[in-house]
Coordinates of C-alpha atoms in Angstrom, one line a residue:
M1 CA 42.1 132.5 7.8
S2 CA 45.1 134.2 9.4
E3 CA 48.2 132.1 10.1
Y4 CA 48.8 131.5 13.8
P5 CA 51.6 133.9 14.7
D6 CA 55.0 133.5 16.3
L7 CA 54.7 134.0 20.1
Y8 CA 56.9 136.1 22.3
L9 CA 57.2 137.9 25.6
L10 CA 56.9 141.7 25.7
I11 CA 59.4 143.1 28.2
G12 CA 60.4 146.7 27.9
G13 CA 59.2 146.8 24.4
E14 CA 61.4 143.9 23.3
K15 CA 59.9 140.8 21.7
L16 CA 61.6 137.9 23.4
S17 CA 61.2 134.4 22.2
G18 CA 64.6 132.6 22.3
G19 CA 67.7 132.8 24.4
G20 CA 67.3 129.3 25.8
R21 CA 64.0 130.0 27.5
E22 CA 61.7 127.1 28.4
A23 CA 58.7 126.7 26.2
E24 CA 55.3 124.9 26.0
D25 CA 53.0 123.9 23.2
V26 CA 49.8 125.8 22.4
L27 CA 47.1 123.4 21.2
N28 CA 44.3 123.8 18.6
P29 CA 41.2 122.6 20.5
M30 CA 39.5 121.5 17.3
T31 CA 42.2 118.9 16.7
G32 CA 44.2 118.7 20.0
E33 CA 47.4 119.2 18.0
A34 CA 50.2 121.7 18.7
I35 CA 50.1 124.9 16.6
A36 CA 52.9 126.9 18.3
S37 CA 55.6 127.0 20.9
L38 CA 55.2 129.6 23.7
P39 CA 58.3 130.9 25.5
H40 CA 58.4 131.2 29.3
A41 CA 59.8 134.1 31.2
S42 CA 62.9 133.3 33.2
A43 CA 63.4 134.8 36.7
D44 CA 65.7 137.4 35.1
D45 CA 63.0 138.2 32.6
L46 CA 60.5 138.8 35.5
D47 CA 63.0 140.9 37.4
A48 CA 63.5 143.0 34.2
A49 CA 59.8 143.4 33.8
L50 CA 59.4 144.6 37.4
E51 CA 62.2 147.1 37.0
N52 CA 60.7 148.4 33.8
A53 CA 57.2 148.6 35.4
Q54 CA 58.7 150.8 38.1
K55 CA 60.2 153.1 35.5
G56 CA 57.0 153.0 33.4
F57 CA 54.9 154.0 36.3
A58 CA 57.2 156.9 37.2
E59 CA 56.7 158.2 33.6
W60 CA 53.0 157.3 33.0
R61 CA 51.6 158.6 36.3
L62 CA 52.7 162.1 35.1
A63 CA 51.3 161.7 31.6
P64 CA 48.5 164.2 30.9
A65 CA 45.0 162.9 30.6
D66 CA 44.9 163.9 26.9
K67 CA 47.9 161.6 26.3
R68 CA 46.4 158.6 28.1
E69 CA 43.1 159.2 26.3
S70 CA 44.7 159.4 22.8
V71 CA 46.7 156.1 23.3
L72 CA 43.6 154.2 24.4
R73 CA 41.5 155.6 21.5
E74 CA 44.2 154.8 18.9
A75 CA 44.6 151.3 20.4
A76 CA 40.8 150.8 20.1
K77 CA 41.0 151.9 16.4
L78 CA 43.8 149.4 15.8
L79 CA 41.8 146.6 17.4
R80 CA 38.8 147.4 15.2
E81 CA 41.0 147.4 12.1
R82 CA 42.6 144.1 13.1
A83 CA 39.5 142.5 14.5
G84 CA 39.2 139.9 11.7
D85 CA 42.8 138.7 12.0
I86 CA 42.7 138.7 15.8
A87 CA 39.4 136.8 15.8
S88 CA 40.8 134.2 13.4
I89 CA 43.8 133.6 15.7
L90 CA 41.6 133.6 18.8
T91 CA 39.4 130.9 17.3
R92 CA 42.4 128.7 16.5
E93 CA 43.7 128.8 20.1
Q94 CA 40.5 128.9 22.0
G95 CA 37.8 127.2 19.9
K96 CA 34.9 129.6 20.0
P97 CA 33.0 130.3 16.8
V98 CA 34.8 133.1 14.8
A99 CA 31.7 135.4 15.0
E100 CA 31.9 135.2 18.8
A101 CA 35.7 135.8 18.6
Q102 CA 35.2 138.9 16.5
G103 CA 32.6 140.2 18.9
E104 CA 35.0 139.8 21.7
V105 CA 37.7 141.9 19.9
I106 CA 35.2 144.6 19.2
Y107 CA 34.1 144.6 22.9
S108 CA 37.7 145.1 23.8
A109 CA 37.9 148.1 21.5
M110 CA 34.7 149.5 23.1
L111 CA 36.2 149.1 26.5
F112 CA 39.3 151.0 25.6
E113 CA 37.1 153.7 24.1
F114 CA 35.1 154.0 27.3
Y115 CA 38.3 154.0 29.5
A116 CA 39.7 156.7 27.2
G117 CA 36.8 159.0 28.3
E118 CA 37.3 158.1 31.9
C119 CA 40.8 159.6 31.8
K120 CA 39.2 163.0 32.1
R121 CA 36.5 161.9 34.6
T122 CA 38.6 160.9 37.6
Y123 CA 37.3 163.8 39.6
G124 CA 38.3 164.8 43.1
R125 CA 36.5 167.2 45.3
T126 CA 37.1 170.3 47.5
L127 CA 35.7 170.2 51.0
V128 CA 34.0 173.1 52.8
R129 CA 36.5 175.0 54.9
P130 CA 36.7 178.5 56.5
A131 CA 38.7 181.3 55.0
G132 CA 42.5 180.6 55.1
Q133 CA 42.1 176.8 54.8
R134 CA 41.7 174.4 51.9
S135 CA 41.1 170.7 51.9
E136 CA 40.8 168.5 48.8
V137 CA 40.3 164.8 48.0
R138 CA 42.4 163.7 45.0
Y139 CA 42.9 160.4 43.3
D140 CA 46.3 159.1 42.4
P141 CA 47.3 155.9 40.5
V142 CA 47.9 153.0 42.8
G143 CA 51.2 151.9 41.2
P144 CA 52.4 149.0 39.1
V145 CA 49.8 146.3 38.6
A146 CA 50.3 142.5 38.2
A147 CA 47.4 141.1 36.2
F148 CA 46.5 137.5 35.5
A149 CA 43.9 136.7 32.8
P150 CA 42.2 133.3 32.0
W151 CA 41.7 131.5 28.7
N152 CA 38.0 131.8 28.1
F153 CA 38.1 135.3 26.7
P154 CA 41.7 135.7 25.6
A155 CA 41.4 139.2 24.2
L156 CA 38.7 140.7 26.4
N157 CA 40.2 139.6 29.7
V158 CA 43.5 141.1 28.8
A159 CA 41.8 144.3 27.7
R160 CA 40.1 144.4 31.1
K161 CA 43.3 143.8 32.9
V162 CA 45.3 146.5 31.2
G163 CA 42.7 149.2 30.2
G164 CA 41.8 150.3 33.7
P165 CA 45.4 150.6 34.9
I166 CA 46.5 152.5 31.8
A167 CA 43.6 154.9 32.0
A168 CA 44.4 155.5 35.7
G169 CA 48.1 156.2 35.1
C170 CA 49.5 152.9 36.3
S171 CA 52.0 150.5 34.6
V172 CA 50.9 146.9 34.3
I173 CA 52.5 143.5 33.8
V174 CA 49.9 141.1 32.4
K175 CA 50.1 137.3 32.1
P176 CA 47.5 136.0 29.6
S177 CA 46.8 132.3 29.8
E178 CA 49.5 130.1 28.4
E179 CA 46.8 128.1 26.6
T180 CA 45.5 131.1 24.6
P181 CA 48.4 133.6 24.4
A182 CA 48.3 135.1 20.9
A183 CA 45.1 137.2 21.3
G184 CA 46.4 138.7 24.5
I185 CA 49.7 139.6 22.9
A186 CA 47.7 141.2 20.1
V187 CA 45.8 143.5 22.5
A188 CA 49.0 144.6 24.2
Q189 CA 50.7 145.1 20.8
A190 CA 47.9 147.4 19.7
L191 CA 48.6 149.6 22.8
L192 CA 52.3 149.8 22.0
D193 CA 51.6 150.5 18.4
A194 CA 49.3 153.3 19.5
G195 CA 52.2 155.0 21.3
L196 CA 52.1 153.6 24.8
P197 CA 55.6 153.7 26.4
P198 CA 56.9 150.1 26.3
D199 CA 57.6 150.0 30.0
V200 CA 53.9 150.8 30.8
C201 CA 52.5 147.5 29.5
Q202 CA 54.5 144.2 29.5
V203 CA 53.4 140.7 28.7
V204 CA 54.9 137.6 30.4
F205 CA 54.2 133.8 30.4
G206 CA 55.4 130.9 32.4
V207 CA 54.3 128.4 35.0
P208 CA 51.4 130.3 36.6
S209 CA 52.4 129.7 40.2
D210 CA 56.0 130.7 39.6
V211 CA 55.1 133.9 37.8
S212 CA 52.5 134.9 40.4
E213 CA 54.8 134.2 43.3
H214 CA 57.7 136.1 41.7
L215 CA 55.6 139.2 40.8
L216 CA 53.6 139.3 44.0
G217 CA 56.7 138.8 46.1
S218 CA 58.1 142.1 44.8
P219 CA 57.3 145.4 46.7
I220 CA 57.2 147.1 43.2
I221 CA 53.8 145.6 42.6
R222 CA 51.1 147.6 44.4
K223 CA 48.0 145.9 43.0
L224 CA 46.8 142.4 41.9
S225 CA 44.1 141.9 39.4
F226 CA 43.0 138.3 38.8
T227 CA 40.2 136.5 36.9
G228 CA 39.9 132.7 37.5
S229 CA 38.8 130.1 39.9
T230 CA 37.8 130.8 43.5
K231 CA 40.5 128.3 44.7
V232 CA 43.3 130.1 42.9
G233 CA 41.9 133.5 43.8
K234 CA 42.0 132.7 47.5
H235 CA 45.6 131.6 47.1
L236 CA 46.7 134.7 45.3
A237 CA 44.8 136.9 47.8
K238 CA 46.9 135.4 50.5
L239 CA 50.1 136.2 48.6
A240 CA 48.9 139.7 48.0
A241 CA 48.0 140.2 51.7
E242 CA 51.6 139.5 52.8
D243 CA 52.5 143.0 51.3
L244 CA 49.0 144.5 51.8
K245 CA 48.6 144.9 48.0
R246 CA 45.3 146.0 46.7
T247 CA 43.3 143.4 44.9
T248 CA 40.5 142.9 42.3
M249 CA 39.2 139.4 42.2
E250 CA 36.8 138.2 39.6
L251 CA 36.2 134.5 40.5
G252 CA 33.8 131.6 39.8
G253 CA 30.1 131.7 39.5
H254 CA 27.1 129.3 39.1
A255 CA 24.4 131.6 37.8
P256 CA 20.8 131.0 38.6
I257 CA 18.0 131.9 36.2
L258 CA 14.6 132.4 37.9
V259 CA 11.8 131.7 35.4
F260 CA 8.4 132.6 36.7
A261 CA 5.0 131.4 35.4
D262 CA 4.1 134.9 34.2
S263 CA 7.2 135.1 31.9
D264 CA 7.2 135.4 28.2
I265 CA 8.4 131.8 27.9
D266 CA 9.4 131.8 24.3
R267 CA 11.3 135.0 24.6
A268 CA 13.1 133.7 27.7
L269 CA 14.1 130.5 25.9
D270 CA 15.2 132.3 22.7
T271 CA 17.4 134.6 24.8
M272 CA 18.8 132.2 27.4
V273 CA 19.4 129.0 25.5
P274 CA 22.1 130.6 23.2
N275 CA 23.6 132.3 26.3
A276 CA 23.9 129.0 28.1
Y277 CA 26.0 127.5 25.4
R278 CA 27.9 130.6 24.3
N279 CA 31.6 129.8 24.2
A280 CA 30.6 126.2 25.0
G281 CA 29.4 127.3 28.4
Q282 CA 32.9 128.4 29.4
V283 CA 31.7 131.8 30.6
C284 CA 31.9 133.0 34.2
V285 CA 28.4 134.5 33.9
S286 CA 27.0 131.6 32.0
P287 CA 23.4 130.8 33.0
T288 CA 23.6 127.3 34.4
R289 CA 20.9 126.7 37.0
F290 CA 17.4 127.2 35.6
L291 CA 14.9 127.5 38.4
V292 CA 11.5 127.2 36.8
E293 CA 8.2 127.8 38.5
E294 CA 6.0 124.7 38.7
P295 CA 3.2 125.8 36.3
V296 CA 5.5 126.3 33.3
F297 CA 8.2 123.8 34.1
E298 CA 7.3 121.1 31.4
R299 CA 6.7 123.7 28.7
F300 CA 10.0 125.4 29.5
R301 CA 11.9 122.2 29.8
D302 CA 10.6 120.8 26.5
G303 CA 11.2 124.1 24.7
F304 CA 14.7 124.2 26.0
V305 CA 15.6 120.7 24.8
E306 CA 14.0 121.4 21.4
R307 CA 16.2 124.5 20.9
V308 CA 19.4 122.8 22.1
E309 CA 18.9 119.9 19.7
K310 CA 18.9 122.4 16.8
M311 CA 22.4 123.7 17.7
V312 CA 25.2 123.1 15.2
V313 CA 28.4 121.9 16.9
G314 CA 31.5 121.7 14.7
D315 CA 34.3 123.6 13.1
P316 CA 34.4 127.1 14.7
T317 CA 35.6 128.7 11.5
D318 CA 32.4 127.7 9.7
S319 CA 29.8 130.4 9.8
A320 CA 27.0 127.8 10.3
T321 CA 28.6 126.5 13.6
T322 CA 26.8 127.7 16.8
M323 CA 29.2 126.0 19.2
G324 CA 32.8 124.9 18.8
P325 CA 35.0 122.6 20.9
M326 CA 35.8 123.2 24.5
A327 CA 39.1 125.0 25.0
N328 CA 41.2 122.2 26.5
A329 CA 41.2 118.5 27.3
R330 CA 40.2 119.2 30.9
G331 CA 36.8 120.4 29.7
P332 CA 35.3 117.2 28.3
D333 CA 36.9 115.2 31.2
Q334 CA 35.1 117.5 33.7
M335 CA 31.8 117.2 31.8
E336 CA 31.9 113.4 31.9
R337 CA 32.6 113.4 35.6
M338 CA 30.0 115.9 36.7
I339 CA 27.3 114.7 34.3
G340 CA 28.0 111.1 35.3
D341 CA 27.7 112.0 39.0
A342 CA 24.4 113.9 38.4
K343 CA 22.9 110.9 36.6
E344 CA 24.0 108.5 39.4
A345 CA 22.3 110.9 41.8
G346 CA 19.0 110.6 39.9
A347 CA 19.1 113.4 37.3
H348 CA 17.5 113.0 33.9
C349 CA 19.8 113.6 30.9
L350 CA 17.4 114.9 28.3
T351 CA 19.9 115.5 25.5
G352 CA 23.7 115.4 25.0
G353 CA 25.8 113.9 27.8
E354 CA 28.7 112.6 25.6
R355 CA 31.8 113.5 23.7
I356 CA 31.7 114.1 19.9
G357 CA 34.2 112.3 17.7
N358 CA 37.7 111.2 18.6
Q359 CA 39.6 114.3 17.7
G360 CA 39.8 117.6 19.6
F361 CA 37.8 118.6 22.7
F362 CA 34.2 118.5 21.5
Y363 CA 31.3 117.8 23.8
K364 CA 27.6 117.7 23.0
P365 CA 25.4 120.5 24.5
T366 CA 23.6 118.8 27.4
V367 CA 20.4 119.4 29.3
L368 CA 19.9 117.9 32.8
A369 CA 16.5 118.0 34.5
E370 CA 15.3 117.4 38.0
V371 CA 18.9 117.3 39.4
P372 CA 19.1 116.5 43.1
E373 CA 20.8 119.1 45.3
A374 CA 23.4 116.5 46.4
A375 CA 24.9 116.2 42.9
E376 CA 28.3 117.9 42.5
I377 CA 27.0 119.9 39.5
M378 CA 24.5 121.6 41.9
Q379 CA 27.3 122.7 44.1
E380 CA 30.1 123.6 41.8
E381 CA 30.3 125.6 38.5
P382 CA 30.4 123.1 35.6
F383 CA 32.0 125.7 33.2
G384 CA 30.9 123.7 30.1
P385 CA 28.0 123.1 27.7
V386 CA 25.5 121.9 30.2
A387 CA 22.3 123.4 31.7
I388 CA 20.3 122.3 34.7
V389 CA 16.5 122.7 34.5
N390 CA 14.7 122.1 37.9
R391 CA 11.2 122.9 39.1
Y392 CA 10.3 125.0 42.1
A393 CA 7.1 125.8 43.9
G394 CA 7.3 129.6 43.9
E395 CA 9.2 132.8 44.5
A396 CA 10.4 132.2 48.0
E397 CA 11.8 128.8 47.2
M398 CA 13.4 130.1 44.0
I399 CA 15.1 133.0 45.7
A400 CA 16.4 130.6 48.5
E401 CA 17.9 128.3 45.8
A402 CA 19.4 131.2 43.9
N403 CA 21.2 132.3 47.1
R404 CA 22.0 128.9 48.4
L405 CA 25.6 128.7 47.0
P406 CA 28.6 130.7 48.2
Y407 CA 28.9 132.2 44.7
G408 CA 27.3 135.4 43.6
L409 CA 28.6 136.7 40.3
A410 CA 25.6 136.8 37.9
A411 CA 22.0 136.0 38.1
Y412 CA 19.0 136.3 35.7
A413 CA 15.2 136.4 36.1
W414 CA 12.2 136.4 33.9
T415 CA 8.9 137.9 35.0
K416 CA 6.3 140.5 34.0
D417 CA 5.5 141.4 37.6
A418 CA 6.9 144.9 38.3
A419 CA 6.8 144.5 42.1
R420 CA 8.5 141.1 41.9
R421 CA 11.3 142.6 39.8
Q422 CA 12.0 145.1 42.6
R423 CA 12.0 142.3 45.2
L424 CA 14.5 140.3 43.0
A425 CA 16.7 143.3 42.6
R426 CA 16.8 143.6 46.4
D427 CA 17.0 140.0 47.4
V428 CA 19.1 138.1 44.9
E429 CA 22.7 137.9 46.0
A430 CA 24.7 138.6 42.9
G431 CA 27.0 141.3 41.7
M432 CA 25.1 141.5 38.4
L433 CA 21.4 140.8 37.7
G434 CA 19.7 140.6 34.3
I435 CA 15.9 140.9 34.5
N436 CA 14.2 139.9 31.2
H437 CA 17.6 140.4 29.7
G438 CA 20.3 138.1 28.6
S439 CA 23.4 140.1 29.2
V440 CA 25.0 141.5 32.4
S441 CA 28.1 143.0 30.8
A442 CA 28.6 146.4 29.2
A443 CA 31.7 148.6 28.8
D444 CA 30.2 151.4 31.0
A445 CA 28.9 149.1 33.7
P446 CA 30.9 147.6 36.7
F447 CA 31.6 143.9 36.3
G448 CA 32.2 141.9 39.5
G449 CA 30.6 139.6 42.1
V450 CA 30.0 139.0 45.8
K451 CA 30.7 136.2 48.2
W452 CA 33.1 133.6 46.8
S453 CA 32.7 135.2 43.4
G454 CA 35.2 137.9 44.4
Y455 CA 35.3 141.6 45.1
G456 CA 36.2 144.7 43.2
H457 CA 35.2 145.6 39.7
E458 CA 36.4 145.9 36.1
D459 CA 34.6 147.9 33.3
G460 CA 32.7 151.1 34.0
A461 CA 34.1 154.0 36.0
E462 CA 34.8 151.5 38.8
G463 CA 37.3 149.7 36.6
V464 CA 39.5 152.8 36.6
M465 CA 38.9 153.8 40.2
A466 CA 40.0 150.4 41.3
C467 CA 43.4 151.4 40.1
M468 CA 43.5 154.6 42.1
V469 CA 43.9 155.6 45.7
A470 CA 42.3 158.5 47.5
K471 CA 44.6 161.1 49.0
T472 CA 43.3 164.0 51.2
V473 CA 45.3 167.2 51.2
H474 CA 44.8 169.7 54.0
E475 CA 46.3 173.2 53.5
T476 CA 46.6 176.4 55.4
L477 CA 46.8 179.3 53.0

């Protein structure tokens, strides 16, 4: 297993770690013990990053598409070569099983590879005009981007934050989570090692509110990209609005899974149970609310519990482990509070519902059934290893429940009825919908939500176009 690396800021290509900067501990979620010290950027560091980003944008916006493409492809190659080491580091700071961590690094490489191709696909268009006139629509990079990434996917979220801007010709200052910094640094370092000019991608850390207010208070920054909670997203959107900065907001969810009586129940269970506890449920598109049609409720419920009780929770570096610890101490605390509230409201806890051991941030995978709507966990995303399995009378009631909350990131459905699949595609309010399918994420597909789950997209062609602005040029020849 790789040693956990020394941590640093990346500002103008310099690795900054000392100089009297404040620092905080990074914890191993398996033990709760400190494994490294992370430097914080000073106000002067942030000003330097802003100045560099302005210079980096002036250079990179003029870089040929071939150059941008080659850097992204080489960075993807480096990520693939380094995937084992990065995954090992990621597991130590975040807690997910190492196989999941390696898959995350490979997905980051795939995203860079897709964005590399998009460098040559940002097409404009020529409008129909009479002889002697010419009008064209072109797309220009928006400008320096401030990007804030969360801790649940430390490599992938950073790759999403920097890949689109770099493909579009923008510079970017990214702040990975202070709780999981090393994987994000590794992604940025791969870009610099691939030949990206150092002012084009910089990495900073600090007290999140201080960093965001400093960067978003500068007119140099022209776009904000944020992944995190709806509450923080609303706050950052207000800061960005002061300067009318463009924004991409990927916020909270509480994904419904509509399971109809005509479904292949075993296939649905075999697909969705592992998804529900992937990364200990700390996934924004995690399936959390299982809405099961009455005739198959008991069969689905019992099959769900049977599969959960076979899961292996433990050391995430052990290949036999299917679920590691939660990423931080807040996780088990929130699980105890929300599950306790649900039980007091009348929910049945069929398995789990308690911490594991007295070291680290482990919590048993939990199944709650027949949870009353009044329970907090039916209103707010649990973001942990818990699934809710409730019964419903039929399609109309299930769709109404799926759409009840103000969140709309991901949703899932299982049915063999072709006409119903079309109705669900039309009527379920979500930015992404998986029908008889367990994944809603792909490098070439837009990733984003509706309602309180945010707006704008990452991944796909949309992830690059989100970092560009349309300009119409009218010309008399």
